[in-house]
Coordinates of C-alpha atoms in Angstrom, one line a residue:
X1429 CA -40.9 -4.0 -25.8
X1430 CA -42.1 -5.0 -22.3
X1431 CA -39.4 -7.6 -22.1
X1432 CA -36.7 -5.0 -23.0
X1433 CA -38.0 -2.7 -20.3
X1434 CA -37.9 -5.5 -17.8
X1435 CA -34.3 -6.4 -18.8
X1436 CA -33.3 -2.7 -18.5
X1437 CA -34.8 -2.5 -15.0
X1438 CA -33.0 -5.7 -13.9
X1439 CA -29.7 -4.3 -15.2
X1440 CA -30.3 -1.0 -13.3
X1441 CA -31.1 -2.8 -10.0
X1442 CA -28.3 -5.4 -10.2
X1443 CA -25.8 -3.2 -8.4
X1444 CA -28.3 -2.5 -5.6
X1445 CA -29.1 -6.2 -5.1
X1446 CA -25.3 -7.0 -4.9
X1447 CA -24.9 -4.2 -2.3
X1448 CA -27.8 -5.4 -0.2
X1449 CA -26.3 -8.9 -0.3
X1450 CA -22.9 -7.6 0.9
X1451 CA -24.5 -5.7 3.7
X1452 CA -26.6 -8.7 4.6
X1453 CA -23.5 -10.9 4.9
X1454 CA -21.8 -8.3 7.0
X1455 CA -24.8 -8.0 9.4
X1456 CA -25.0 -11.8 9.8
X1457 CA -21.3 -11.8 10.8
X1458 CA -21.8 -9.1 13.4
X1459 CA -24.9 -10.8 14.7
X1460 CA -23.0 -14.1 14.9
X1461 CA -20.4 -12.3 17.0
X1462 CA -23.1 -11.0 19.4
X1463 CA -24.6 -14.4 19.9
X1464 CA -21.2 -16.1 20.4
X1465 CA -19.9 -13.6 22.9
X1466 CA -23.2 -13.6 24.8
X1467 CA -23.1 -17.4 25.1
X1468 CA -19.5 -17.6 26.5
X1469 CA -19.9 -15.0 29.3
X1470 CA -23.5 -14.9 30.3
X1471 CA -22.8 -14.3 34.0
X1472 CA -20.1 -11.7 33.6
X1473 CA -20.8 -8.1 34.9
X1474 CA -20.9 -5.4 32.1
X1475 CA -21.6 -8.2 29.6
X1476 CA -23.7 -5.9 27.5
X1477 CA -20.7 -3.6 27.0
X1478 CA -18.5 -6.6 26.1
X1479 CA -21.0 -7.8 23.5
X1480 CA -21.3 -4.3 22.0
X1481 CA -17.5 -3.9 21.9
X1482 CA -17.1 -7.3 20.2
X1483 CA -19.7 -6.3 17.5
X1484 CA -17.9 -3.0 17.0
X1485 CA -14.5 -4.8 16.9
X1486 CA -15.9 -7.1 14.1
X1487 CA -17.1 -4.0 12.2
X1488 CA -13.7 -2.4 12.6
X1489 CA -11.9 -5.5 11.4
X1490 CA -14.2 -5.6 8.2
X1491 CA -13.3 -2.0 7.5
X1492 CA -9.6 -2.7 7.9
X1493 CA -10.0 -5.5 5.3
X1494 CA -12.0 -3.3 3.0
X1495 CA -9.6 -0.3 3.1
X1496 CA -6.1 -1.2 4.2
X1497 CA -5.5 -4.6 2.5
X1498 CA -5.9 -3.0 -0.9
X1499 CA -2.4 -1.5 -0.5
X1500 CA -0.9 -5.0 -0.4
X1501 CA -2.6 -6.5 -3.5
X1502 CA -3.7 -3.4 -5.5
X1503 CA -0.5 -3.1 -7.5
X1504 CA -0.5 -6.8 -8.4
X1505 CA -4.1 -6.5 -9.7
X1506 CA -3.4 -3.2 -11.5
X1507 CA -0.4 -4.8 -13.3
X1508 CA -2.6 -7.8 -14.2
X1509 CA -0.2 -10.2 -12.3
X1510 CA -3.3 -11.3 -10.4
X1511 CA -7.0 -11.2 -11.2
X1512 CA -9.2 -9.4 -8.7
X1513 CA -10.7 -12.7 -7.5
X1514 CA -7.2 -14.3 -7.2
X1515 CA -5.9 -11.3 -5.2
X1516 CA -8.9 -11.3 -2.8
X1517 CA -8.4 -15.1 -2.2
X1518 CA -4.7 -14.8 -1.6
X1519 CA -5.0 -11.7 0.6
X1520 CA -7.9 -13.2 2.6
X1521 CA -6.0 -16.4 3.3
X1522 CA -2.7 -14.7 4.2
X1523 CA -4.2 -11.8 6.2
X1524 CA -6.2 -14.3 8.3
X1525 CA -3.1 -16.6 8.7
X1526 CA -0.9 -13.6 9.7
X1527 CA -3.5 -12.6 12.3
X1528 CA -4.0 -16.0 13.7
X1529 CA -0.4 -17.4 13.5
X1530 CA 1.6 -14.2 14.3
X1531 CA -0.9 -11.9 15.7
X1532 CA 0.6 -12.1 19.2
X1533 CA -0.5 -13.2 22.6
X1534 CA -0.4 -9.8 24.2
X1535 CA -1.3 -6.4 22.7
X1536 CA -0.9 -2.8 23.8
X1537 CA -4.3 -1.6 24.9
X1538 CA -3.5 2.1 24.3
X1539 CA -2.4 2.2 20.7
X1540 CA 1.0 3.8 20.3
X1541 CA 1.0 5.0 24.0
X1542 CA -1.0 8.1 22.8
X1543 CA -2.7 8.5 26.2
X1544 CA -1.8 7.7 29.8
X1545 CA -4.2 5.1 31.2
X1546 CA -3.3 6.1 34.8
X1547 CA -5.3 9.4 34.3
X1548 CA -8.5 7.5 33.5
X1549 CA -11.0 7.7 36.4
X1550 CA -12.3 4.1 36.5
X1551 CA -12.9 0.9 34.6
X1552 CA -16.3 2.0 33.3
X1553 CA -14.9 5.3 31.9
X1554 CA -12.1 3.2 30.3
X1555 CA -14.6 0.9 28.6
X1556 CA -16.6 3.8 27.3
X1557 CA -13.5 5.5 26.0
X1558 CA -12.3 2.4 24.1
X1559 CA -15.7 1.6 22.6
X1560 CA -16.0 5.3 21.4
X1561 CA -12.5 5.1 19.9
X1562 CA -13.1 1.8 18.2
X1563 CA -16.5 2.9 16.7
X1564 CA -15.1 6.3 15.6
X1565 CA -12.2 4.6 13.8
X1566 CA -14.5 2.1 12.1
X1567 CA -16.9 4.8 10.9
X1568 CA -14.1 6.9 9.5
X1569 CA -12.6 3.9 7.7
X1570 CA -16.1 3.1 6.3
X1571 CA -16.4 6.6 5.0
X1572 CA -12.9 6.7 3.5
X1573 CA -13.6 3.4 1.7
X1574 CA -16.9 4.8 0.3
X1575 CA -15.1 7.8 -1.2
X1576 CA -12.3 5.6 -2.5
X1577 CA -9.5 7.0 -0.3
X1578 CA -7.0 4.5 1.2
X1579 CA -6.1 5.7 4.7
X1580 CA -4.1 4.5 7.7
X1581 CA -6.1 2.3 10.0
X1582 CA -3.4 2.9 12.7
X1583 CA -3.9 6.7 12.4
X1584 CA -7.7 6.1 12.6
X1585 CA -7.5 4.2 15.9
X1586 CA -4.9 6.6 17.2
X1587 CA -7.2 9.6 16.5
X1588 CA -10.1 7.7 18.1
X1589 CA -8.2 6.9 21.3
X1590 CA -6.8 10.5 21.5
X1591 CA -10.2 12.1 21.0
X1592 CA -12.0 9.9 23.4
X1593 CA -9.1 10.2 25.9
X1594 CA -9.3 14.0 25.8
X1595 CA -13.1 13.8 26.3
X1596 CA -12.5 11.5 29.3
X1597 CA -9.5 13.1 31.0
X1598 CA -8.7 16.5 29.3
X1599 CA -5.8 17.5 27.1
X1600 CA -3.2 16.5 29.7
X1601 CA -4.0 12.8 29.1
X1602 CA -2.3 12.9 25.7
X1603 CA 1.4 12.3 25.1
X1604 CA 1.8 15.2 22.6
X1605 CA 5.4 14.2 21.8
X1606 CA 4.1 10.9 20.6
X1607 CA 1.4 12.6 18.7
X1608 CA 4.0 14.8 17.0
X1609 CA 5.8 11.7 15.8
X1610 CA 2.6 10.3 14.3
X1611 CA 1.9 13.6 12.5
X1612 CA 5.5 13.5 11.1
X1613 CA 4.7 10.1 9.6
X1614 CA 2.2 11.8 7.3
X1615 CA 5.2 13.3 5.4
X1616 CA 7.9 10.7 6.2
X1617 CA 6.0 7.6 5.0
X1618 CA 4.9 8.6 1.5
X1619 CA 8.2 10.5 0.8
X1620 CA 10.3 7.5 1.8
X1621 CA 8.1 5.0 0.0
X1622 CA 7.9 7.1 -3.1
X1623 CA 11.7 7.7 -3.2
X1624 CA 12.6 4.0 -2.7
X1625 CA 10.0 2.8 -5.3
X1626 CA 11.2 5.4 -7.9
X1627 CA 14.9 4.5 -7.2
X1628 CA 14.1 0.8 -7.7
X1629 CA 12.3 1.4 -10.9
X1630 CA 15.1 3.6 -12.2
X1631 CA 17.7 0.9 -11.4
X1632 CA 15.6 -1.7 -13.3
X1633 CA 15.3 0.6 -16.3
X1634 CA 19.1 1.4 -16.2
X1635 CA 20.1 -2.3 -15.8
X1636 CA 17.5 -3.9 -18.1
X1637 CA 15.0 -1.9 -20.2
X1638 CA 17.4 0.8 -21.3
X1639 CA 19.9 -1.8 -22.7
X1640 CA 20.1 -2.7 -26.4
X1641 CA 19.7 -6.4 -25.7
X1642 CA 16.9 -6.4 -23.1
X1643 CA 16.5 -10.1 -22.9
X1644 CA 20.2 -10.7 -22.2
X1645 CA 20.2 -7.9 -19.6
X1646 CA 17.1 -9.5 -17.9
X1647 CA 18.8 -12.9 -17.6
X1648 CA 21.6 -11.4 -15.7
X1649 CA 19.7 -8.8 -13.6
X1650 CA 16.2 -10.1 -12.9
X1651 CA 17.6 -12.9 -10.6
X1652 CA 19.5 -10.2 -8.7
X1653 CA 16.4 -8.0 -8.2
X1654 CA 14.2 -10.9 -7.2
X1655 CA 16.9 -12.1 -4.7
X1656 CA 17.1 -8.6 -3.2
X1657 CA 13.3 -8.6 -2.8
X1658 CA 13.4 -12.1 -1.2
X1659 CA 16.1 -10.8 1.2
X1660 CA 14.1 -7.8 2.1
X1661 CA 10.9 -9.6 2.6
X1662 CA 12.4 -12.4 4.6
X1663 CA 14.0 -9.8 6.9
X1664 CA 10.7 -7.9 7.0
X1665 CA 8.7 -11.0 7.9
X1666 CA 11.2 -12.1 10.5
X1667 CA 11.1 -8.7 12.2
X1668 CA 7.4 -8.1 11.9
X1669 CA 5.9 -11.5 11.9
X1670 CA 8.3 -14.1 13.3
X1671 CA 9.1 -11.8 16.2
X1672 CA 5.6 -12.3 17.5
X1673 CA 6.4 -16.0 18.0
X1674 CA 10.1 -15.9 18.9
X1675 CA 12.3 -12.9 19.8
X1676 CA 14.7 -12.1 16.9
X1677 CA 17.0 -9.1 16.5
X1678 CA 17.9 -7.2 13.3
X1679 CA 21.2 -9.0 12.5
X1680 CA 19.8 -12.5 12.8
X1681 CA 16.8 -11.4 10.7
X1682 CA 19.1 -9.9 8.1
X1683 CA 21.2 -13.1 8.1
X1684 CA 18.1 -15.2 7.7
X1685 CA 17.0 -13.0 4.8
X1686 CA 20.4 -13.2 3.1
X1687 CA 20.2 -17.0 3.1
X1688 CA 16.7 -17.0 1.6
X1689 CA 17.8 -14.4 -0.9
X1690 CA 20.8 -16.5 -2.0
X1691 CA 18.5 -19.5 -2.5
X1692 CA 16.0 -17.5 -4.5
X1693 CA 18.8 -16.0 -6.6
X1694 CA 20.0 -19.5 -7.6
X1695 CA 16.5 -20.8 -8.2
X1696 CA 15.4 -17.7 -10.3
X1697 CA 18.7 -17.9 -12.4
X1698 CA 18.1 -21.6 -13.1
X1699 CA 14.5 -21.1 -14.1
X1700 CA 15.2 -18.1 -16.4
X1701 CA 18.1 -20.0 -18.0
X1702 CA 15.9 -23.0 -18.5
X1703 CA 13.2 -20.9 -20.2
X1704 CA 15.6 -18.4 -21.9
X1705 CA 14.3 -19.1 -25.3
X1706 CA 10.8 -18.0 -24.2
X1707 CA 12.0 -14.5 -23.0
X1708 CA 11.2 -11.9 -25.7
X1709 CA 13.8 -9.2 -26.4
X1710 CA 11.3 -6.5 -25.4
X1711 CA 10.0 -4.6 -22.3
X1712 CA 6.8 -6.6 -22.4
X1713 CA 8.7 -9.9 -22.5
X1714 CA 10.8 -8.9 -19.5
X1715 CA 7.8 -7.6 -17.6
X1716 CA 6.4 -11.1 -17.5
X1717 CA 9.4 -12.3 -15.5
X1718 CA 8.2 -10.3 -12.5
X1719 CA 4.8 -12.0 -12.3
X1720 CA 5.6 -14.7 -9.8
X1721 CA 7.8 -12.5 -7.5
X1722 CA 4.9 -10.0 -7.5
X1723 CA 2.4 -12.6 -6.4
X1724 CA 4.7 -13.8 -3.6
X1725 CA 5.2 -10.2 -2.6
X1726 CA 1.4 -9.6 -2.4
X1727 CA 1.0 -12.8 -0.2
X1728 CA 3.9 -11.9 2.1
X1729 CA 2.7 -8.3 2.5
X1730 CA -0.7 -9.6 3.4
X1731 CA 0.7 -12.0 6.0
X1732 CA 2.8 -9.3 7.7
X1733 CA -0.2 -6.9 7.6
X1734 CA -2.5 -9.4 9.2
X1735 CA 0.1 -10.1 11.9
X1736 CA 0.5 -6.4 12.7
X1737 CA -2.7 -4.5 11.9
X1738 CA -5.1 -6.9 13.4
X1739 CA -4.2 -5.2 16.6
X1740 CA -6.0 -2.1 15.4
X1741 CA -9.2 -4.0 15.7
X1742 CA -8.5 -6.4 18.6
X1743 CA -6.3 -4.2 20.7
X1744 CA -9.2 -2.0 22.1
X1745 CA -11.4 -5.1 22.2
X1746 CA -8.9 -7.0 24.2
X1747 CA -8.6 -4.0 26.5
X1748 CA -12.4 -3.9 27.0
X1749 CA -12.5 -7.7 27.6
X1750 CA -9.8 -7.3 30.3
X1751 CA -11.6 -4.4 32.0
X1752 CA -15.0 -6.2 32.0
X1753 CA -13.6 -9.5 33.3
X1754 CA -10.9 -8.2 35.7
X1755 CA -12.4 -4.9 36.6
X1756 CA -9.2 -3.0 36.0
X1757 CA -7.3 -0.9 33.5
X1758 CA -4.2 -2.5 31.9
X1759 CA -1.6 -1.0 29.6
X1760 CA -1.2 -4.4 28.0
X1761 CA -3.8 -7.2 27.8
X1762 CA -3.8 -10.9 26.8
X1763 CA -5.7 -11.6 23.6
X1764 CA -8.3 -14.4 24.0
X1765 CA -8.5 -16.7 21.0
X1766 CA -12.1 -15.6 20.2
X1767 CA -10.9 -11.9 20.0
X1768 CA -8.1 -12.8 17.6
X1769 CA -10.6 -14.9 15.5
X1770 CA -13.0 -11.9 15.3
X1771 CA -10.2 -9.8 13.9
X1772 CA -8.9 -12.4 11.5
X1773 CA -12.3 -13.3 10.1
X1774 CA -13.5 -9.7 10.0
X1775 CA -10.4 -8.6 7.9
X1776 CA -10.9 -11.5 5.4
X1777 CA -14.6 -10.9 5.1
X1778 CA -14.3 -7.1 4.8
X1779 CA -11.8 -7.6 2.0
X1780 CA -14.0 -10.1 0.1
X1781 CA -17.1 -8.0 0.4
X1782 CA -15.9 -4.4 0.1
X1783 CA -12.3 -4.6 -0.9
X1784 CA -12.5 -4.4 -4.7
X1785 CA -13.2 -0.7 -4.8
X1786 CA -10.0 0.3 -3.0
X1787 CA -8.0 -2.4 -4.8
X1788 CA -9.0 -0.8 -8.1
X1789 CA -8.1 2.6 -6.8
X1790 CA -4.6 1.6 -5.7
X1791 CA -4.0 -0.6 -8.7
X1792 CA -5.3 1.4 -11.6
X1793 CA -6.8 4.8 -10.7
X1794 CA -3.7 6.6 -9.5
X1795 CA -1.2 5.7 -12.3
X1796 CA -0.8 2.9 -14.8
X1797 CA 1.1 0.0 -13.3
X1798 CA 3.0 -2.8 -15.1
X1799 CA 4.6 -5.6 -13.2
X1800 CA 8.0 -4.0 -12.9
X1801 CA 6.4 -0.8 -11.4
X1802 CA 4.2 -2.9 -9.1
X1803 CA 7.3 -4.9 -8.1
X1804 CA 9.0 -1.7 -7.1
X1805 CA 6.1 -0.6 -5.0
X1806 CA 6.1 -3.8 -3.1
X1807 CA 9.9 -3.6 -2.6
X1808 CA 9.5 0.0 -1.3
X1809 CA 6.9 -1.1 1.2
X1810 CA 9.2 -3.7 2.8
X1811 CA 12.4 -1.7 2.6
X1812 CA 10.9 1.5 4.1
X1813 CA 9.3 -0.3 7.0
X1814 CA 12.6 -2.0 7.9
X1815 CA 14.7 1.2 7.5
X1816 CA 12.2 3.4 9.4
X1817 CA 11.8 0.9 12.3
X1818 CA 15.5 0.7 12.8
X1819 CA 15.9 4.5 12.7
X1820 CA 13.0 5.0 15.0
X1821 CA 11.0 6.9 12.4
X1822 CA 7.2 6.8 12.6
X1823 CA 5.7 5.4 9.4
X1824 CA 2.4 4.1 8.1
X1825 CA 2.3 1.1 5.8
X1826 CA -0.6 2.5 3.9
X1827 CA 1.1 5.8 3.3
X1828 CA 4.3 4.0 2.2
X1829 CA 2.5 1.8 -0.4
X1830 CA 0.5 4.7 -1.8
X1831 CA 3.6 6.9 -1.8
X1832 CA 5.3 4.1 -3.8
X1833 CA 2.6 4.3 -6.4
X1834 CA 3.0 8.0 -6.5
X1835 CA 6.8 7.7 -6.8
X1836 CA 6.8 5.4 -9.8
X1837 CA 4.1 7.5 -11.5
X1838 CA 6.0 10.8 -11.0
X1839 CA 9.2 9.2 -12.2
X1840 CA 7.5 8.1 -15.4
X1841 CA 6.3 11.7 -15.9
X1842 CA 9.9 12.9 -15.5
X1843 CA 11.4 10.3 -17.8
X1844 CA 8.8 10.8 -20.5
X1845 CA 9.3 14.6 -20.4
X1846 CA 13.1 14.3 -20.5
X1847 CA 13.0 11.8 -23.4
X1848 CA 10.8 14.0 -25.5
X1849 CA 13.1 16.9 -24.8
X1850 CA 16.1 14.9 -26.1
X1851 CA 14.2 14.0 -29.3
X1852 CA 13.5 17.7 -29.8
X1853 CA 17.2 18.5 -29.4
X1854 CA 18.1 16.0 -32.1
X1855 CA 15.4 17.5 -34.4
X1856 CA 16.7 21.0 -33.7
X1857 CA 20.3 19.9 -34.5
X1858 CA 19.4 18.4 -37.8
X1859 CA 16.9 21.2 -38.8
X1860 CA 16.9 21.7 -42.6
X1861 CA 18.7 18.5 -43.4
X1862 CA 17.3 15.5 -45.3
X1863 CA 14.4 14.0 -43.4
X1864 CA 15.5 10.4 -44.1
X1865 CA 18.8 11.2 -42.3
X1866 CA 16.9 12.6 -39.3
X1867 CA 14.7 9.5 -39.2
X1868 CA 17.8 7.3 -39.2
X1869 CA 19.4 9.2 -36.3
X1870 CA 16.1 9.1 -34.4
X1871 CA 15.8 5.3 -35.0
X1872 CA 19.4 4.8 -33.8
X1873 CA 18.7 6.9 -30.7
X1874 CA 15.6 4.9 -30.0
X1875 CA 17.5 1.5 -30.2
X1876 CA 20.6 2.7 -28.3
X1877 CA 21.3 1.8 -24.7
X1878 CA 21.1 4.5 -21.9
X1879 CA 24.9 5.1 -22.1
X1880 CA 24.9 5.2 -25.9
X1881 CA 22.1 7.8 -25.8
X1882 CA 24.1 10.0 -23.6
X1883 CA 27.2 9.7 -25.8
X1884 CA 25.1 10.6 -28.9
X1885 CA 23.8 13.7 -27.3
X1886 CA 27.3 14.7 -26.2
X1887 CA 28.5 14.3 -29.8
X1888 CA 25.7 16.6 -31.0
X1889 CA 26.7 19.2 -28.4
X1890 CA 30.3 18.9 -29.4
X1891 CA 29.4 19.3 -33.1
X1892 CA 27.4 22.4 -32.1
X1893 CA 30.5 24.2 -30.7
X1894 CA 30.1 22.9 -27.1
X1895 CA 26.6 24.3 -26.6
X1896 CA 23.3 22.4 -26.6
X1897 CA 21.1 22.7 -29.8
X1898 CA 18.4 24.2 -27.6
X1899 CA 19.0 26.9 -25.0
X1900 CA 18.3 26.4 -21.2
X1901 CA 15.3 28.7 -21.3
X1902 CA 13.9 26.9 -24.3
X1903 CA 14.3 23.6 -22.6
X1904 CA 12.3 24.8 -19.6
X1905 CA 9.6 25.9 -21.9
X1906 CA 9.6 22.5 -23.7
X1907 CA 9.3 20.8 -20.3
X1908 CA 5.9 22.5 -19.8
X1909 CA 4.8 21.7 -23.3
X1910 CA 5.8 18.0 -23.1
X1911 CA 4.8 17.4 -19.6
X1912 CA 2.5 14.4 -19.5
X1913 CA 0.4 13.8 -16.4
X1914 CA 0.7 10.1 -15.8
X1915 CA -0.5 10.4 -12.2
X1916 CA -4.1 11.3 -11.8
X1917 CA -4.0 14.6 -9.8
X1918 CA -7.6 14.3 -8.5
X1919 CA -6.8 10.9 -6.9
X1920 CA -3.6 12.4 -5.3
X1921 CA -5.5 15.4 -3.8
X1922 CA -8.4 13.2 -2.6
X1923 CA -6.0 10.7 -0.9
X1924 CA -3.7 13.3 0.7
X1925 CA -6.7 15.2 2.0
X1926 CA -8.1 12.1 3.6
X1927 CA -4.7 11.4 5.2
X1928 CA -4.5 14.9 6.7
X1929 CA -8.0 14.8 8.2
X1930 CA -7.9 11.1 9.5
X1931 CA -6.6 11.8 13.0
X1932 CA -8.6 15.0 13.7
X1933 CA -11.8 13.7 12.3
X1934 CA -11.7 10.3 14.0
X1935 CA -10.7 12.1 17.2
X1936 CA -13.6 14.5 17.0
X1937 CA -16.0 11.7 16.3
X1938 CA -14.7 9.6 19.2
X1939 CA -15.1 12.5 21.6
X1940 CA -18.7 13.0 20.5
X1941 CA -19.4 9.2 20.8
X1942 CA -17.8 9.1 24.3
X1943 CA -20.1 11.9 25.6
X1944 CA -23.1 10.2 24.0
X1945 CA -22.3 6.8 25.5
X1946 CA -21.5 8.2 28.9
X1947 CA -24.7 10.3 28.9
X1948 CA -26.7 7.2 28.1
X1949 CA -25.1 5.0 30.8
X1950 CA -24.7 7.4 33.7
X1951 CA -27.5 7.1 36.3

């Protein structure tokens, strides 16, 4: 009995021990940053502020890894294309690689140009402002991760800079036009991401899974969809990653992507043809063909994310480093290698320690994802960023990815409801007839292609004197009866609420922290 009680206590405390271990590793990382920065600039003025900023920058980078990276690998994990451990390993490697290889030599110190640095009184005020913004953004991301809400790290740091900027220089310091564009992205990003993901999934269904011979349709169409993805991702990486190393325009990037896409189309076609006997004539059999493309998509999204979003952690830190060492306020600052390393290692470590919670949220707690749906979410993420950047539309990669998950989920709800309506129309047309005949018709409808289903329903309508077996008002009623909620509404409301409050909450917190820091440091 005593042994059973001891085992029960150990099981109950296992989670607590793991949490303490994770926190301990995070603390060691931040202390390591403190010791390193202190050793490389012992004689610099305001060294204490630089050390504090570096520690906060490391904390911010870990929170980016814990929250934002889930959007890149969550769908792959939810669809079981990757295990959780495999996803974390791939994302950590490619996030860090993106940050170190393509993170850039120079970064904008005032994220998105949200405030005018010329209106900041002096270098000390600027340092306090950036520390407050960085800490506020990190604390908000930590809170959002704790409650399971994937939010935009860019919006978090924008809110922090804006709030601390207003505290330091008044409301006139903010570029409200720029802020309006950022607010617009709260709607533009998820709507665009959801629409493109839903359209991609619908095309896959029409071209493959709604066909009578699914395997044959897959052999013809899967190479095309994978090639389009390769084209899109190559263009995306050229614009968002390669451009940090060499300058490249849209047309050269599209051309490079087209070459890569053509190579991938040929290679995929050859591989599928070689293993054609192994492709089952079922949706599950075709779903497996998207496994490898989905793994590549997760890796490439992680690389591009590391190249771009590392600036959310190292941008303010680079600005503080410039102000401490040069004594001035710069709109752009060089990124020392140690600053970039803090960002890269922090993102990878935060993902490994605290990322699984958000990965599960994105991958399985919003809607059920198979590999085709996850593939469409990844495609939407890349397509939306390219389209929006060329049109000058403000978007958030986090909102796009989550919008893509919402989009495929709501499309599934619509298709399920519509399908059950059609079954009911067939049942209504054959009401009172022999049940075996009805079952044969339903079986024929089930096995028919999309076009054949439409023709069958048209024939029923024609046989019914040109009217549908069920009236329009009855069909509306059936929609309500048959509606299946395949998207978890509580997750939708929680995530959208977190998006809405990100900028104001991080801004308010940054303002409070700025006044606190200034009050402690003023003579």
